[in-house]
PDB file of C-alpha atoms in Angstrom:
ATOM      1  CA  UNK A   1      27.439  56.387  81.001  1.00  0.00           C
ATOM      2  CA  UNK A   2      27.824  55.959  77.213  1.00  0.00           C
ATOM      3  CA  UNK A   3      30.179  53.348  75.897  1.00  0.00           C
ATOM      4  CA  UNK A   4      33.004  54.685  73.692  1.00  0.00           C
ATOM      5  CA  UNK A   5      34.010  52.657  70.616  1.00  0.00           C
ATOM      6  CA  UNK A   6      36.723  53.384  68.254  1.00  0.00           C
ATOM      7  CA  UNK A   7      36.146  52.013  64.776  1.00  0.00           C
ATOM      8  CA  UNK A   8      39.256  51.763  62.470  1.00  0.00           C
ATOM      9  CA  UNK A   9      38.420  51.797  58.846  1.00  0.00           C
ATOM     10  CA  UNK A  10      40.927  50.207  56.402  1.00  0.00           C
ATOM     11  CA  UNK A  11      42.251  52.382  53.479  1.00  0.00           C
ATOM     12  CA  UNK A  12      41.571  49.703  51.210  1.00  0.00           C
ATOM     13  CA  UNK A  13      37.993  49.359  52.242  1.00  0.00           C
ATOM     14  CA  UNK A  14      37.348  52.781  50.554  1.00  0.00           C
ATOM     15  CA  UNK A  15      38.287  51.324  47.152  1.00  0.00           C
ATOM     16  CA  UNK A  16      36.289  48.414  45.855  1.00  0.00           C
ATOM     17  CA  UNK A  17      38.584  47.455  43.084  1.00  0.00           C
ATOM     18  CA  UNK A  18      41.403  49.001  40.842  1.00  0.00           C
ATOM     19  CA  UNK A  19      38.654  50.002  38.370  1.00  0.00           C
ATOM     20  CA  UNK A  20      36.606  51.903  41.099  1.00  0.00           C
ATOM     21  CA  UNK A  21      39.084  54.188  42.719  1.00  0.00           C
ATOM     22  CA  UNK A  22      37.839  57.639  41.897  1.00  0.00           C
ATOM     23  CA  UNK A  23      36.881  60.181  44.358  1.00  0.00           C
ATOM     24  CA  UNK A  24      33.152  59.533  43.615  1.00  0.00           C
ATOM     25  CA  UNK A  25      33.708  55.744  43.942  1.00  0.00           C
ATOM     26  CA  UNK A  26      35.331  56.101  47.356  1.00  0.00           C
ATOM     27  CA  UNK A  27      32.551  58.415  48.359  1.00  0.00           C
ATOM     28  CA  UNK A  28      29.907  55.813  47.545  1.00  0.00           C
ATOM     29  CA  UNK A  29      31.847  53.007  49.175  1.00  0.00           C
ATOM     30  CA  UNK A  30      32.250  54.669  52.479  1.00  0.00           C
ATOM     31  CA  UNK A  31      28.437  55.089  52.812  1.00  0.00           C
ATOM     32  CA  UNK A  32      28.089  51.450  53.979  1.00  0.00           C
ATOM     33  CA  UNK A  33      30.400  51.790  56.990  1.00  0.00           C
ATOM     34  CA  UNK A  34      28.896  55.246  57.789  1.00  0.00           C
ATOM     35  CA  UNK A  35      25.423  53.764  57.868  1.00  0.00           C
ATOM     36  CA  UNK A  36      26.549  51.288  60.482  1.00  0.00           C
ATOM     37  CA  UNK A  37      28.409  53.914  62.432  1.00  0.00           C
ATOM     38  CA  UNK A  38      25.340  56.109  62.527  1.00  0.00           C
ATOM     39  CA  UNK A  39      23.303  53.171  63.947  1.00  0.00           C
ATOM     40  CA  UNK A  40      25.877  52.945  66.827  1.00  0.00           C
ATOM     41  CA  UNK A  41      25.364  56.686  67.571  1.00  0.00           C
ATOM     42  CA  UNK A  42      21.647  56.125  67.603  1.00  0.00           C
ATOM     43  CA  UNK A  43      21.802  53.684  70.376  1.00  0.00           C
ATOM     44  CA  UNK A  44      23.906  56.057  72.602  1.00  0.00           C
ATOM     45  CA  UNK A  45      27.526  55.092  71.826  1.00  0.00           C
ATOM     46  CA  UNK A  46      30.268  57.715  71.587  1.00  0.00           C
ATOM     47  CA  UNK A  47      32.259  57.033  68.369  1.00  0.00           C
ATOM     48  CA  UNK A  48      35.702  57.822  67.133  1.00  0.00           C
ATOM     49  CA  UNK A  49      36.713  56.788  63.678  1.00  0.00           C
ATOM     50  CA  UNK A  50      40.214  56.219  62.400  1.00  0.00           C
ATOM     51  CA  UNK A  51      40.991  55.198  58.842  1.00  0.00           C
ATOM     52  CA  UNK A  52      43.873  53.996  56.680  1.00  0.00           C
ATOM     53  CA  UNK A  53      45.113  56.004  53.557  1.00  0.00           C
ATOM     54  CA  UNK A  54      47.666  53.807  52.017  1.00  0.00           C
ATOM     55  CA  UNK A  55      46.252  53.894  48.481  1.00  0.00           C
ATOM     56  CA  UNK A  56      45.349  57.499  48.721  1.00  0.00           C
ATOM     57  CA  UNK A  57      48.872  58.548  49.780  1.00  0.00           C
ATOM     58  CA  UNK A  58      50.154  56.389  46.912  1.00  0.00           C
ATOM     59  CA  UNK A  59      48.068  58.336  44.504  1.00  0.00           C
ATOM     60  CA  UNK A  60      49.137  61.582  45.757  1.00  0.00           C
ATOM     61  CA  UNK A  61      52.865  60.514  45.468  1.00  0.00           C
ATOM     62  CA  UNK A  62      52.319  59.506  41.905  1.00  0.00           C
ATOM     63  CA  UNK A  63      50.738  62.907  41.108  1.00  0.00           C
ATOM     64  CA  UNK A  64      53.781  64.593  42.740  1.00  0.00           C
ATOM     65  CA  UNK A  65      56.115  62.412  40.706  1.00  0.00           C
ATOM     66  CA  UNK A  66      54.407  63.194  37.495  1.00  0.00           C
ATOM     67  CA  UNK A  67      54.497  66.919  38.169  1.00  0.00           C
ATOM     68  CA  UNK A  68      58.227  66.922  39.536  1.00  0.00           C
ATOM     69  CA  UNK A  69      59.417  68.889  36.625  1.00  0.00           C
ATOM     70  CA  UNK A  70      57.063  71.749  37.230  1.00  0.00           C
ATOM     71  CA  UNK A  71      56.424  71.580  41.101  1.00  0.00           C
ATOM     72  CA  UNK A  72      58.503  70.563  44.316  1.00  0.00           C
ATOM     73  CA  UNK A  73      57.946  66.951  45.343  1.00  0.00           C
ATOM     74  CA  UNK A  74      55.274  66.629  48.348  1.00  0.00           C
ATOM     75  CA  UNK A  75      56.913  65.423  51.492  1.00  0.00           C
ATOM     76  CA  UNK A  76      55.561  62.345  53.136  1.00  0.00           C
ATOM     77  CA  UNK A  77      54.177  64.029  56.112  1.00  0.00           C
ATOM     78  CA  UNK A  78      52.335  66.597  53.951  1.00  0.00           C
ATOM     79  CA  UNK A  79      50.805  63.760  51.802  1.00  0.00           C
ATOM     80  CA  UNK A  80      49.509  62.158  55.116  1.00  0.00           C
ATOM     81  CA  UNK A  81      48.027  65.425  56.128  1.00  0.00           C
ATOM     82  CA  UNK A  82      46.302  66.031  52.632  1.00  0.00           C
ATOM     83  CA  UNK A  83      44.736  62.570  52.648  1.00  0.00           C
ATOM     84  CA  UNK A  84      43.673  62.869  56.194  1.00  0.00           C
ATOM     85  CA  UNK A  85      41.710  65.855  55.302  1.00  0.00           C
ATOM     86  CA  UNK A  86      40.373  64.422  52.077  1.00  0.00           C
ATOM     87  CA  UNK A  87      39.168  61.166  53.484  1.00  0.00           C
ATOM     88  CA  UNK A  88      37.865  63.127  56.593  1.00  0.00           C
ATOM     89  CA  UNK A  89      35.772  65.291  54.320  1.00  0.00           C
ATOM     90  CA  UNK A  90      34.210  62.103  52.617  1.00  0.00           C
ATOM     91  CA  UNK A  91      33.355  60.359  55.932  1.00  0.00           C
ATOM     92  CA  UNK A  92      32.099  63.683  57.387  1.00  0.00           C
ATOM     93  CA  UNK A  93      29.784  64.469  54.555  1.00  0.00           C
ATOM     94  CA  UNK A  94      28.393  60.884  54.289  1.00  0.00           C
ATOM     95  CA  UNK A  95      28.115  60.305  58.042  1.00  0.00           C
ATOM     96  CA  UNK A  96      26.341  63.572  58.617  1.00  0.00           C
ATOM     97  CA  UNK A  97      23.812  62.671  55.990  1.00  0.00           C
ATOM     98  CA  UNK A  98      23.156  59.348  57.768  1.00  0.00           C
ATOM     99  CA  UNK A  99      22.909  60.924  61.194  1.00  0.00           C
ATOM    100  CA  UNK A 100      20.366  63.485  59.782  1.00  0.00           C
ATOM    101  CA  UNK A 101      18.394  60.490  58.180  1.00  0.00           C
ATOM    102  CA  UNK A 102      18.164  59.011  61.579  1.00  0.00           C
ATOM    103  CA  UNK A 103      16.833  62.192  63.149  1.00  0.00           C
ATOM    104  CA  UNK A 104      20.167  62.647  65.142  1.00  0.00           C
ATOM    105  CA  UNK A 105      21.806  66.030  65.779  1.00  0.00           C
ATOM    106  CA  UNK A 106      25.404  64.737  66.310  1.00  0.00           C
ATOM    107  CA  UNK A 107      27.833  66.099  63.793  1.00  0.00           C
ATOM    108  CA  UNK A 108      31.046  64.538  62.440  1.00  0.00           C
ATOM    109  CA  UNK A 109      34.476  66.467  62.867  1.00  0.00           C
ATOM    110  CA  UNK A 110      37.668  65.606  61.392  1.00  0.00           C
ATOM    111  CA  UNK A 111      40.960  66.415  63.249  1.00  0.00           C
ATOM    112  CA  UNK A 112      43.974  66.270  61.270  1.00  0.00           C
ATOM    113  CA  UNK A 113      46.107  64.480  63.761  1.00  0.00           C
ATOM    114  CA  UNK A 114      49.777  64.216  64.700  1.00  0.00           C
ATOM    115  CA  UNK A 115      51.298  61.339  66.319  1.00  0.00           C
ATOM    116  CA  UNK A 116      54.495  61.395  68.301  1.00  0.00           C
ATOM    117  CA  UNK A 117      57.084  58.883  67.536  1.00  0.00           C
ATOM    118  CA  UNK A 118      60.781  58.460  68.972  1.00  0.00           C
ATOM    119  CA  UNK A 119      63.595  59.429  66.609  1.00  0.00           C
ATOM    120  CA  UNK A 120      65.703  56.550  68.267  1.00  0.00           C
ATOM    121  CA  UNK A 121      63.158  54.062  67.320  1.00  0.00           C
ATOM    122  CA  UNK A 122      65.006  51.185  65.529  1.00  0.00           C
ATOM    123  CA  UNK A 123      62.588  51.468  62.517  1.00  0.00           C
ATOM    124  CA  UNK A 124      64.466  54.507  61.501  1.00  0.00           C
ATOM    125  CA  UNK A 125      67.632  52.371  60.884  1.00  0.00           C
ATOM    126  CA  UNK A 126      65.543  49.760  59.236  1.00  0.00           C
ATOM    127  CA  UNK A 127      62.927  51.110  57.000  1.00  0.00           C
ATOM    128  CA  UNK A 128      60.616  48.428  55.572  1.00  0.00           C
ATOM    129  CA  UNK A 129      57.349  50.166  54.478  1.00  0.00           C
ATOM    130  CA  UNK A 130      56.865  50.681  50.665  1.00  0.00           C
ATOM    131  CA  UNK A 131      55.244  53.841  49.591  1.00  0.00           C
ATOM    132  CA  UNK A 132      54.275  55.447  46.275  1.00  0.00           C
ATOM    133  CA  UNK A 133      54.921  54.498  42.682  1.00  0.00           C
ATOM    134  CA  UNK A 134      57.176  52.044  41.087  1.00  0.00           C
ATOM    135  CA  UNK A 135      60.430  53.382  39.435  1.00  0.00           C
ATOM    136  CA  UNK A 136      62.928  51.906  37.060  1.00  0.00           C
ATOM    137  CA  UNK A 137      66.392  50.944  38.449  1.00  0.00           C
ATOM    138  CA  UNK A 138      67.900  54.012  36.772  1.00  0.00           C
ATOM    139  CA  UNK A 139      65.182  56.365  38.403  1.00  0.00           C
ATOM    140  CA  UNK A 140      65.661  54.697  41.636  1.00  0.00           C
ATOM    141  CA  UNK A 141      69.375  55.245  41.694  1.00  0.00           C
ATOM    142  CA  UNK A 142      68.897  58.968  40.802  1.00  0.00           C
ATOM    143  CA  UNK A 143      66.258  59.476  43.475  1.00  0.00           C
ATOM    144  CA  UNK A 144      68.423  57.812  45.905  1.00  0.00           C
ATOM    145  CA  UNK A 145      71.393  60.138  44.972  1.00  0.00           C
ATOM    146  CA  UNK A 146      69.502  63.394  44.670  1.00  0.00           C
ATOM    147  CA  UNK A 147      66.715  63.091  47.587  1.00  0.00           C
ATOM    148  CA  UNK A 148      68.355  60.520  49.823  1.00  0.00           C
ATOM    149  CA  UNK A 149      65.530  57.987  49.582  1.00  0.00           C
ATOM    150  CA  UNK A 150      66.057  54.429  50.337  1.00  0.00           C
ATOM    151  CA  UNK A 151      64.901  52.278  47.508  1.00  0.00           C
ATOM    152  CA  UNK A 152      63.947  48.579  47.165  1.00  0.00           C
ATOM    153  CA  UNK A 153      62.974  46.276  44.542  1.00  0.00           C
ATOM    154  CA  UNK A 154      59.325  45.246  45.011  1.00  0.00           C
ATOM    155  CA  UNK A 155      57.720  41.960  43.804  1.00  0.00           C
ATOM    156  CA  UNK A 156      59.706  42.023  40.489  1.00  0.00           C
ATOM    157  CA  UNK A 157      57.674  45.057  39.303  1.00  0.00           C
ATOM    158  CA  UNK A 158      60.293  47.835  39.807  1.00  0.00           C
ATOM    159  CA  UNK A 159      61.764  49.932  42.641  1.00  0.00           C
ATOM    160  CA  UNK A 160      59.846  51.682  45.367  1.00  0.00           C
ATOM    161  CA  UNK A 161      60.785  53.981  48.280  1.00  0.00           C
ATOM    162  CA  UNK A 162      60.844  52.520  51.622  1.00  0.00           C
ATOM    163  CA  UNK A 163      60.314  54.365  54.811  1.00  0.00           C
ATOM    164  CA  UNK A 164      60.368  53.745  58.524  1.00  0.00           C
ATOM    165  CA  UNK A 165      57.220  52.502  60.493  1.00  0.00           C
ATOM    166  CA  UNK A 166      57.987  53.524  63.995  1.00  0.00           C
ATOM    167  CA  UNK A 167      55.628  52.742  67.015  1.00  0.00           C
ATOM    168  CA  UNK A 168      53.190  55.426  68.026  1.00  0.00           C
ATOM    169  CA  UNK A 169      53.845  57.030  71.380  1.00  0.00           C
ATOM    170  CA  UNK A 170      51.226  59.610  71.922  1.00  0.00           C
ATOM    171  CA  UNK A 171      48.405  61.466  70.134  1.00  0.00           C
ATOM    172  CA  UNK A 172      49.306  65.256  70.041  1.00  0.00           C
ATOM    173  CA  UNK A 173      45.740  66.313  69.603  1.00  0.00           C
ATOM    174  CA  UNK A 174      44.261  64.174  72.351  1.00  0.00           C
ATOM    175  CA  UNK A 175      42.535  66.963  74.513  1.00  0.00           C
ATOM    176  CA  UNK A 176      40.748  68.248  71.365  1.00  0.00           C
ATOM    177  CA  UNK A 177      39.479  64.796  70.390  1.00  0.00           C
ATOM    178  CA  UNK A 178      38.185  64.150  74.018  1.00  0.00           C
ATOM    179  CA  UNK A 179      36.500  67.538  74.197  1.00  0.00           C
ATOM    180  CA  UNK A 180      34.698  67.029  70.847  1.00  0.00           C
ATOM    181  CA  UNK A 181      33.664  63.487  71.901  1.00  0.00           C
ATOM    182  CA  UNK A 182      32.203  64.874  75.107  1.00  0.00           C
ATOM    183  CA  UNK A 183      30.185  67.415  73.086  1.00  0.00           C
ATOM    184  CA  UNK A 184      28.527  64.577  71.142  1.00  0.00           C
ATOM    185  CA  UNK A 185      30.465  64.808  67.938  1.00  0.00           C
ATOM    186  CA  UNK A 186      31.625  61.637  66.051  1.00  0.00           C
ATOM    187  CA  UNK A 187      35.441  62.341  65.785  1.00  0.00           C
ATOM    188  CA  UNK A 188      37.404  61.383  62.947  1.00  0.00           C
ATOM    189  CA  UNK A 189      41.179  61.210  63.826  1.00  0.00           C
ATOM    190  CA  UNK A 190      44.551  59.559  63.343  1.00  0.00           C
ATOM    191  CA  UNK A 191      43.898  58.944  59.712  1.00  0.00           C
ATOM    192  CA  UNK A 192      46.764  56.756  58.180  1.00  0.00           C
ATOM    193  CA  UNK A 193      48.157  56.213  61.634  1.00  0.00           C
ATOM    194  CA  UNK A 194      48.600  60.073  62.140  1.00  0.00           C
ATOM    195  CA  UNK A 195      51.275  62.291  60.777  1.00  0.00           C
ATOM    196  CA  UNK A 196      54.541  61.095  62.200  1.00  0.00           C
ATOM    197  CA  UNK A 197      56.171  63.811  64.200  1.00  0.00           C
ATOM    198  CA  UNK A 198      59.119  63.968  66.694  1.00  0.00           C
ATOM    199  CA  UNK A 199      60.075  66.608  69.338  1.00  0.00           C
ATOM    200  CA  UNK A 200      63.244  68.510  68.125  1.00  0.00           C
ATOM    201  CA  UNK A 201      64.701  71.063  70.381  1.00  0.00           C
ATOM    202  CA  UNK A 202      61.328  71.506  72.173  1.00  0.00           C
ATOM    203  CA  UNK A 203      59.384  71.749  68.733  1.00  0.00           C
ATOM    204  CA  UNK A 204      57.339  69.304  66.668  1.00  0.00           C
ATOM    205  CA  UNK A 205      58.655  68.282  63.479  1.00  0.00           C
ATOM    206  CA  UNK A 206      57.226  65.979  60.744  1.00  0.00           C
ATOM    207  CA  UNK A 207      59.407  63.048  59.797  1.00  0.00           C
ATOM    208  CA  UNK A 208      59.161  60.714  56.679  1.00  0.00           C
ATOM    209  CA  UNK A 209      57.487  57.678  58.171  1.00  0.00           C
ATOM    210  CA  UNK A 210      54.324  55.775  58.114  1.00  0.00           C
ATOM    211  CA  UNK A 211      52.786  54.666  61.432  1.00  0.00           C
ATOM    212  CA  UNK A 212      50.739  51.415  61.304  1.00  0.00           C
ATOM    213  CA  UNK A 213      47.094  52.568  61.339  1.00  0.00           C
ATOM    214  CA  UNK A 214      45.805  49.780  63.709  1.00  0.00           C
ATOM    215  CA  UNK A 215      48.579  50.377  66.261  1.00  0.00           C
ATOM    216  CA  UNK A 216      47.791  54.059  66.321  1.00  0.00           C
ATOM    217  CA  UNK A 217      44.033  53.305  66.505  1.00  0.00           C
ATOM    218  CA  UNK A 218      44.627  51.163  69.697  1.00  0.00           C
ATOM    219  CA  UNK A 219      46.859  53.739  71.182  1.00  0.00           C
ATOM    220  CA  UNK A 220      44.107  56.401  70.785  1.00  0.00           C
ATOM    221  CA  UNK A 221      41.376  54.123  71.997  1.00  0.00           C
ATOM    222  CA  UNK A 222      43.423  53.539  75.233  1.00  0.00           C
ATOM    223  CA  UNK A 223      44.161  57.207  75.675  1.00  0.00           C
ATOM    224  CA  UNK A 224      40.517  58.234  75.444  1.00  0.00           C
ATOM    225  CA  UNK A 225      39.464  55.283  77.699  1.00  0.00           C
ATOM    226  CA  UNK A 226      37.487  53.569  74.970  1.00  0.00           C
ATOM    227  CA  UNK A 227      35.699  50.285  75.945  1.00  0.00           C
ATOM    228  CA  UNK A 228      35.823  48.742  72.549  1.00  0.00           C
ATOM    229  CA  UNK A 229      38.066  48.795  69.371  1.00  0.00           C
ATOM    230  CA  UNK A 230      36.639  47.730  66.265  1.00  0.00           C
ATOM    231  CA  UNK A 231      38.967  46.882  63.301  1.00  0.00           C
ATOM    232  CA  UNK A 232      37.411  46.383  59.911  1.00  0.00           C
ATOM    233  CA  UNK A 233      39.381  44.428  57.285  1.00  0.00           C
ATOM    234  CA  UNK A 234      38.672  42.586  53.961  1.00  0.00           C
ATOM    235  CA  UNK A 235      37.329  39.401  55.643  1.00  0.00           C
ATOM    236  CA  UNK A 236      34.501  38.718  57.854  1.00  0.00           C
ATOM    237  CA  UNK A 237      36.651  36.962  60.426  1.00  0.00           C
ATOM    238  CA  UNK A 238      40.173  36.165  61.450  1.00  0.00           C
ATOM    239  CA  UNK A 239      41.111  32.644  60.400  1.00  0.00           C
ATOM    240  CA  UNK A 240      43.760  30.114  61.440  1.00  0.00           C
ATOM    241  CA  UNK A 241      45.526  28.332  58.453  1.00  0.00           C
ATOM    242  CA  UNK A 242      44.045  31.051  56.199  1.00  0.00           C
ATOM    243  CA  UNK A 243      43.305  29.689  52.631  1.00  0.00           C
ATOM    244  CA  UNK A 244      44.391  26.412  53.545  1.00  0.00           C
ATOM    245  CA  UNK A 245      42.204  23.066  53.557  1.00  0.00           C
ATOM    246  CA  UNK A 246      42.311  23.196  57.367  1.00  0.00           C
ATOM    247  CA  UNK A 247      41.264  26.807  57.536  1.00  0.00           C
ATOM    248  CA  UNK A 248      38.943  27.609  60.447  1.00  0.00           C
ATOM    249  CA  UNK A 249      37.479  31.005  61.863  1.00  0.00           C
ATOM    250  CA  UNK A 250      37.980  32.271  65.065  1.00  0.00           C
ATOM    251  CA  UNK A 251      34.623  33.456  66.630  1.00  0.00           C
ATOM    252  CA  UNK A 252      35.535  34.466  70.289  1.00  0.00           C
ATOM    253  CA  UNK A 253      39.094  34.108  71.700  1.00  0.00           C
ATOM    254  CA  UNK A 254      40.920  35.343  74.785  1.00  0.00           C
ATOM    255  CA  UNK A 255      44.142  37.605  74.421  1.00  0.00           C
ATOM    256  CA  UNK A 256      46.564  34.733  75.715  1.00  0.00           C
ATOM    257  CA  UNK A 257      45.344  32.286  73.121  1.00  0.00           C
ATOM    258  CA  UNK A 258      45.458  34.916  70.373  1.00  0.00           C
ATOM    259  CA  UNK A 259      49.041  35.697  71.592  1.00  0.00           C
ATOM    260  CA  UNK A 260      49.929  31.986  71.086  1.00  0.00           C
ATOM    261  CA  UNK A 261      48.568  31.860  67.554  1.00  0.00           C
ATOM    262  CA  UNK A 262      50.556  35.021  66.660  1.00  0.00           C
ATOM    263  CA  UNK A 263      53.876  33.304  67.910  1.00  0.00           C
ATOM    264  CA  UNK A 264      53.093  30.435  65.911  1.00  0.00           C
ATOM    265  CA  UNK A 265      53.054  32.626  62.783  1.00  0.00           C
ATOM    266  CA  UNK A 266      49.392  32.295  61.999  1.00  0.00           C
ATOM    267  CA  UNK A 267      49.014  36.001  61.276  1.00  0.00           C
ATOM    268  CA  UNK A 268      51.580  37.382  58.852  1.00  0.00           C
ATOM    269  CA  UNK A 269      53.234  40.727  59.370  1.00  0.00           C
ATOM    270  CA  UNK A 270      52.037  41.721  55.823  1.00  0.00           C
ATOM    271  CA  UNK A 271      48.333  41.114  56.541  1.00  0.00           C
ATOM    272  CA  UNK A 272      46.595  40.200  59.751  1.00  0.00           C
ATOM    273  CA  UNK A 273      49.610  40.528  62.126  1.00  0.00           C
ATOM    274  CA  UNK A 274      49.376  44.227  62.814  1.00  0.00           C
ATOM    275  CA  UNK A 275      45.768  44.090  63.496  1.00  0.00           C
ATOM    276  CA  UNK A 276      46.189  41.204  66.007  1.00  0.00           C
ATOM    277  CA  UNK A 277      49.063  42.978  67.596  1.00  0.00           C
ATOM    278  CA  UNK A 278      46.978  46.195  67.831  1.00  0.00           C
ATOM    279  CA  UNK A 279      44.152  44.201  69.488  1.00  0.00           C
ATOM    280  CA  UNK A 280      46.521  42.611  72.074  1.00  0.00           C
ATOM    281  CA  UNK A 281      48.135  45.947  72.963  1.00  0.00           C
ATOM    282  CA  UNK A 282      44.700  47.589  73.496  1.00  0.00           C
ATOM    283  CA  UNK A 283      43.581  44.867  75.841  1.00  0.00           C
ATOM    284  CA  UNK A 284      46.867  44.654  77.643  1.00  0.00           C
ATOM    285  CA  UNK A 285      46.531  48.469  78.366  1.00  0.00           C
ATOM    286  CA  UNK A 286      43.051  48.072  79.814  1.00  0.00           C
ATOM    287  CA  UNK A 287      40.681  47.788  76.956  1.00  0.00           C
ATOM    288  CA  UNK A 288      37.736  45.483  77.317  1.00  0.00           C
ATOM    289  CA  UNK A 289      37.153  43.905  73.782  1.00  0.00           C
ATOM    290  CA  UNK A 290      38.219  44.082  70.235  1.00  0.00           C
ATOM    291  CA  UNK A 291      36.162  43.127  67.183  1.00  0.00           C
ATOM    292  CA  UNK A 292      37.700  42.206  63.741  1.00  0.00           C
ATOM    293  CA  UNK A 293      35.492  42.027  60.860  1.00  0.00           C
ATOM    294  CA  UNK A 294      34.527  43.508  57.473  1.00  0.00           C
ATOM    295  CA  UNK A 295      32.344  46.598  56.935  1.00  0.00           C
ATOM    296  CA  UNK A 296      29.549  44.469  55.588  1.00  0.00           C
ATOM    297  CA  UNK A 297      29.326  42.606  58.860  1.00  0.00           C
ATOM    298  CA  UNK A 298      29.931  45.328  61.162  1.00  0.00           C
ATOM    299  CA  UNK A 299      26.582  45.551  62.606  1.00  0.00           C
ATOM    300  CA  UNK A 300      26.217  41.669  63.090  1.00  0.00           C
ATOM    301  CA  UNK A 301      29.685  41.757  64.637  1.00  0.00           C
ATOM    302  CA  UNK A 302      28.686  44.198  67.263  1.00  0.00           C
ATOM    303  CA  UNK A 303      25.670  41.966  68.200  1.00  0.00           C
ATOM    304  CA  UNK A 304      28.002  38.933  68.541  1.00  0.00           C
ATOM    305  CA  UNK A 305      26.633  37.347  65.198  1.00  0.00           C
ATOM    306  CA  UNK A 306      29.728  37.752  63.078  1.00  0.00           C
ATOM    307  CA  UNK A 307      33.370  38.685  63.230  1.00  0.00           C
ATOM    308  CA  UNK A 308      36.187  37.787  65.641  1.00  0.00           C
ATOM    309  CA  UNK A 309      35.798  38.923  69.180  1.00  0.00           C
ATOM    310  CA  UNK A 310      39.077  39.071  71.439  1.00  0.00           C
ATOM    311  CA  UNK A 311      38.713  39.715  74.967  1.00  0.00           C
ATOM    312  CA  UNK A 312      41.051  39.808  78.003  1.00  0.00           C
ATOM    313  CA  UNK A 313      41.562  36.359  79.676  1.00  0.00           C
ATOM    314  CA  UNK A 314      39.797  35.807  82.983  1.00  0.00           C
TER     315      UNK A 314
END
């Protein structure tokens, strides 16, 4: 039976630098990851891709803000949907070309994905995730009054909107993802953590929230019965005492040991923390292994020659 792997691509990994953030730049950047994914398909693995979209949603919110005097503001759930489709298109096109180059008939398919959250999640009472552009204090006060947005000063550069980041509970389009996977497609799903939706009086309804992409990827991996979760990030490996003289890389570690490092504060919530939490959650729910690495070392990491491998404790 083919092994199933979920590969979570970071949204920032599509953008090399602030100077290389155009659509064409992102299309070129994603080629590196797609080449590695095509190699996985060639050896018989079933693959689902997820991706971040933080920078891209930020671009869209800025466009919406600049056009606010002529067009209605784009709601956050719609921004997520639009960027899922845009990034999915990029990945589909590049990956299909890579698959053809290897003589494979598999195709890539994007599913604009909704992810269920709980309206009573404490995150809705304590929004922490900044999104969109920076505003002046006066602009922030006006937006807070007119649109009900919660605003927060961010790094001394101005005020930004903050939104909830609730836990993902279920992938709405799960059956479609599984069906496509069984047909041999490489499925691109849960972009940006998925569009956050709730059940309201028996109907789905989008909510202004951002789901952590890696937590959603881990949930999806468990729901489709994936053997392995791969999380790509900006560094080759996970490190202890990162950027300190005592820094050391983790090559292979069991879940209990990783949990201990997390509790010690080794992995901050603003950087590696959510990735480690996603890895531990996937293993706790029955997954076999998690690999954390950067796109450049993806193939080597899958061969055990790079990256950090986290496994269930024996």
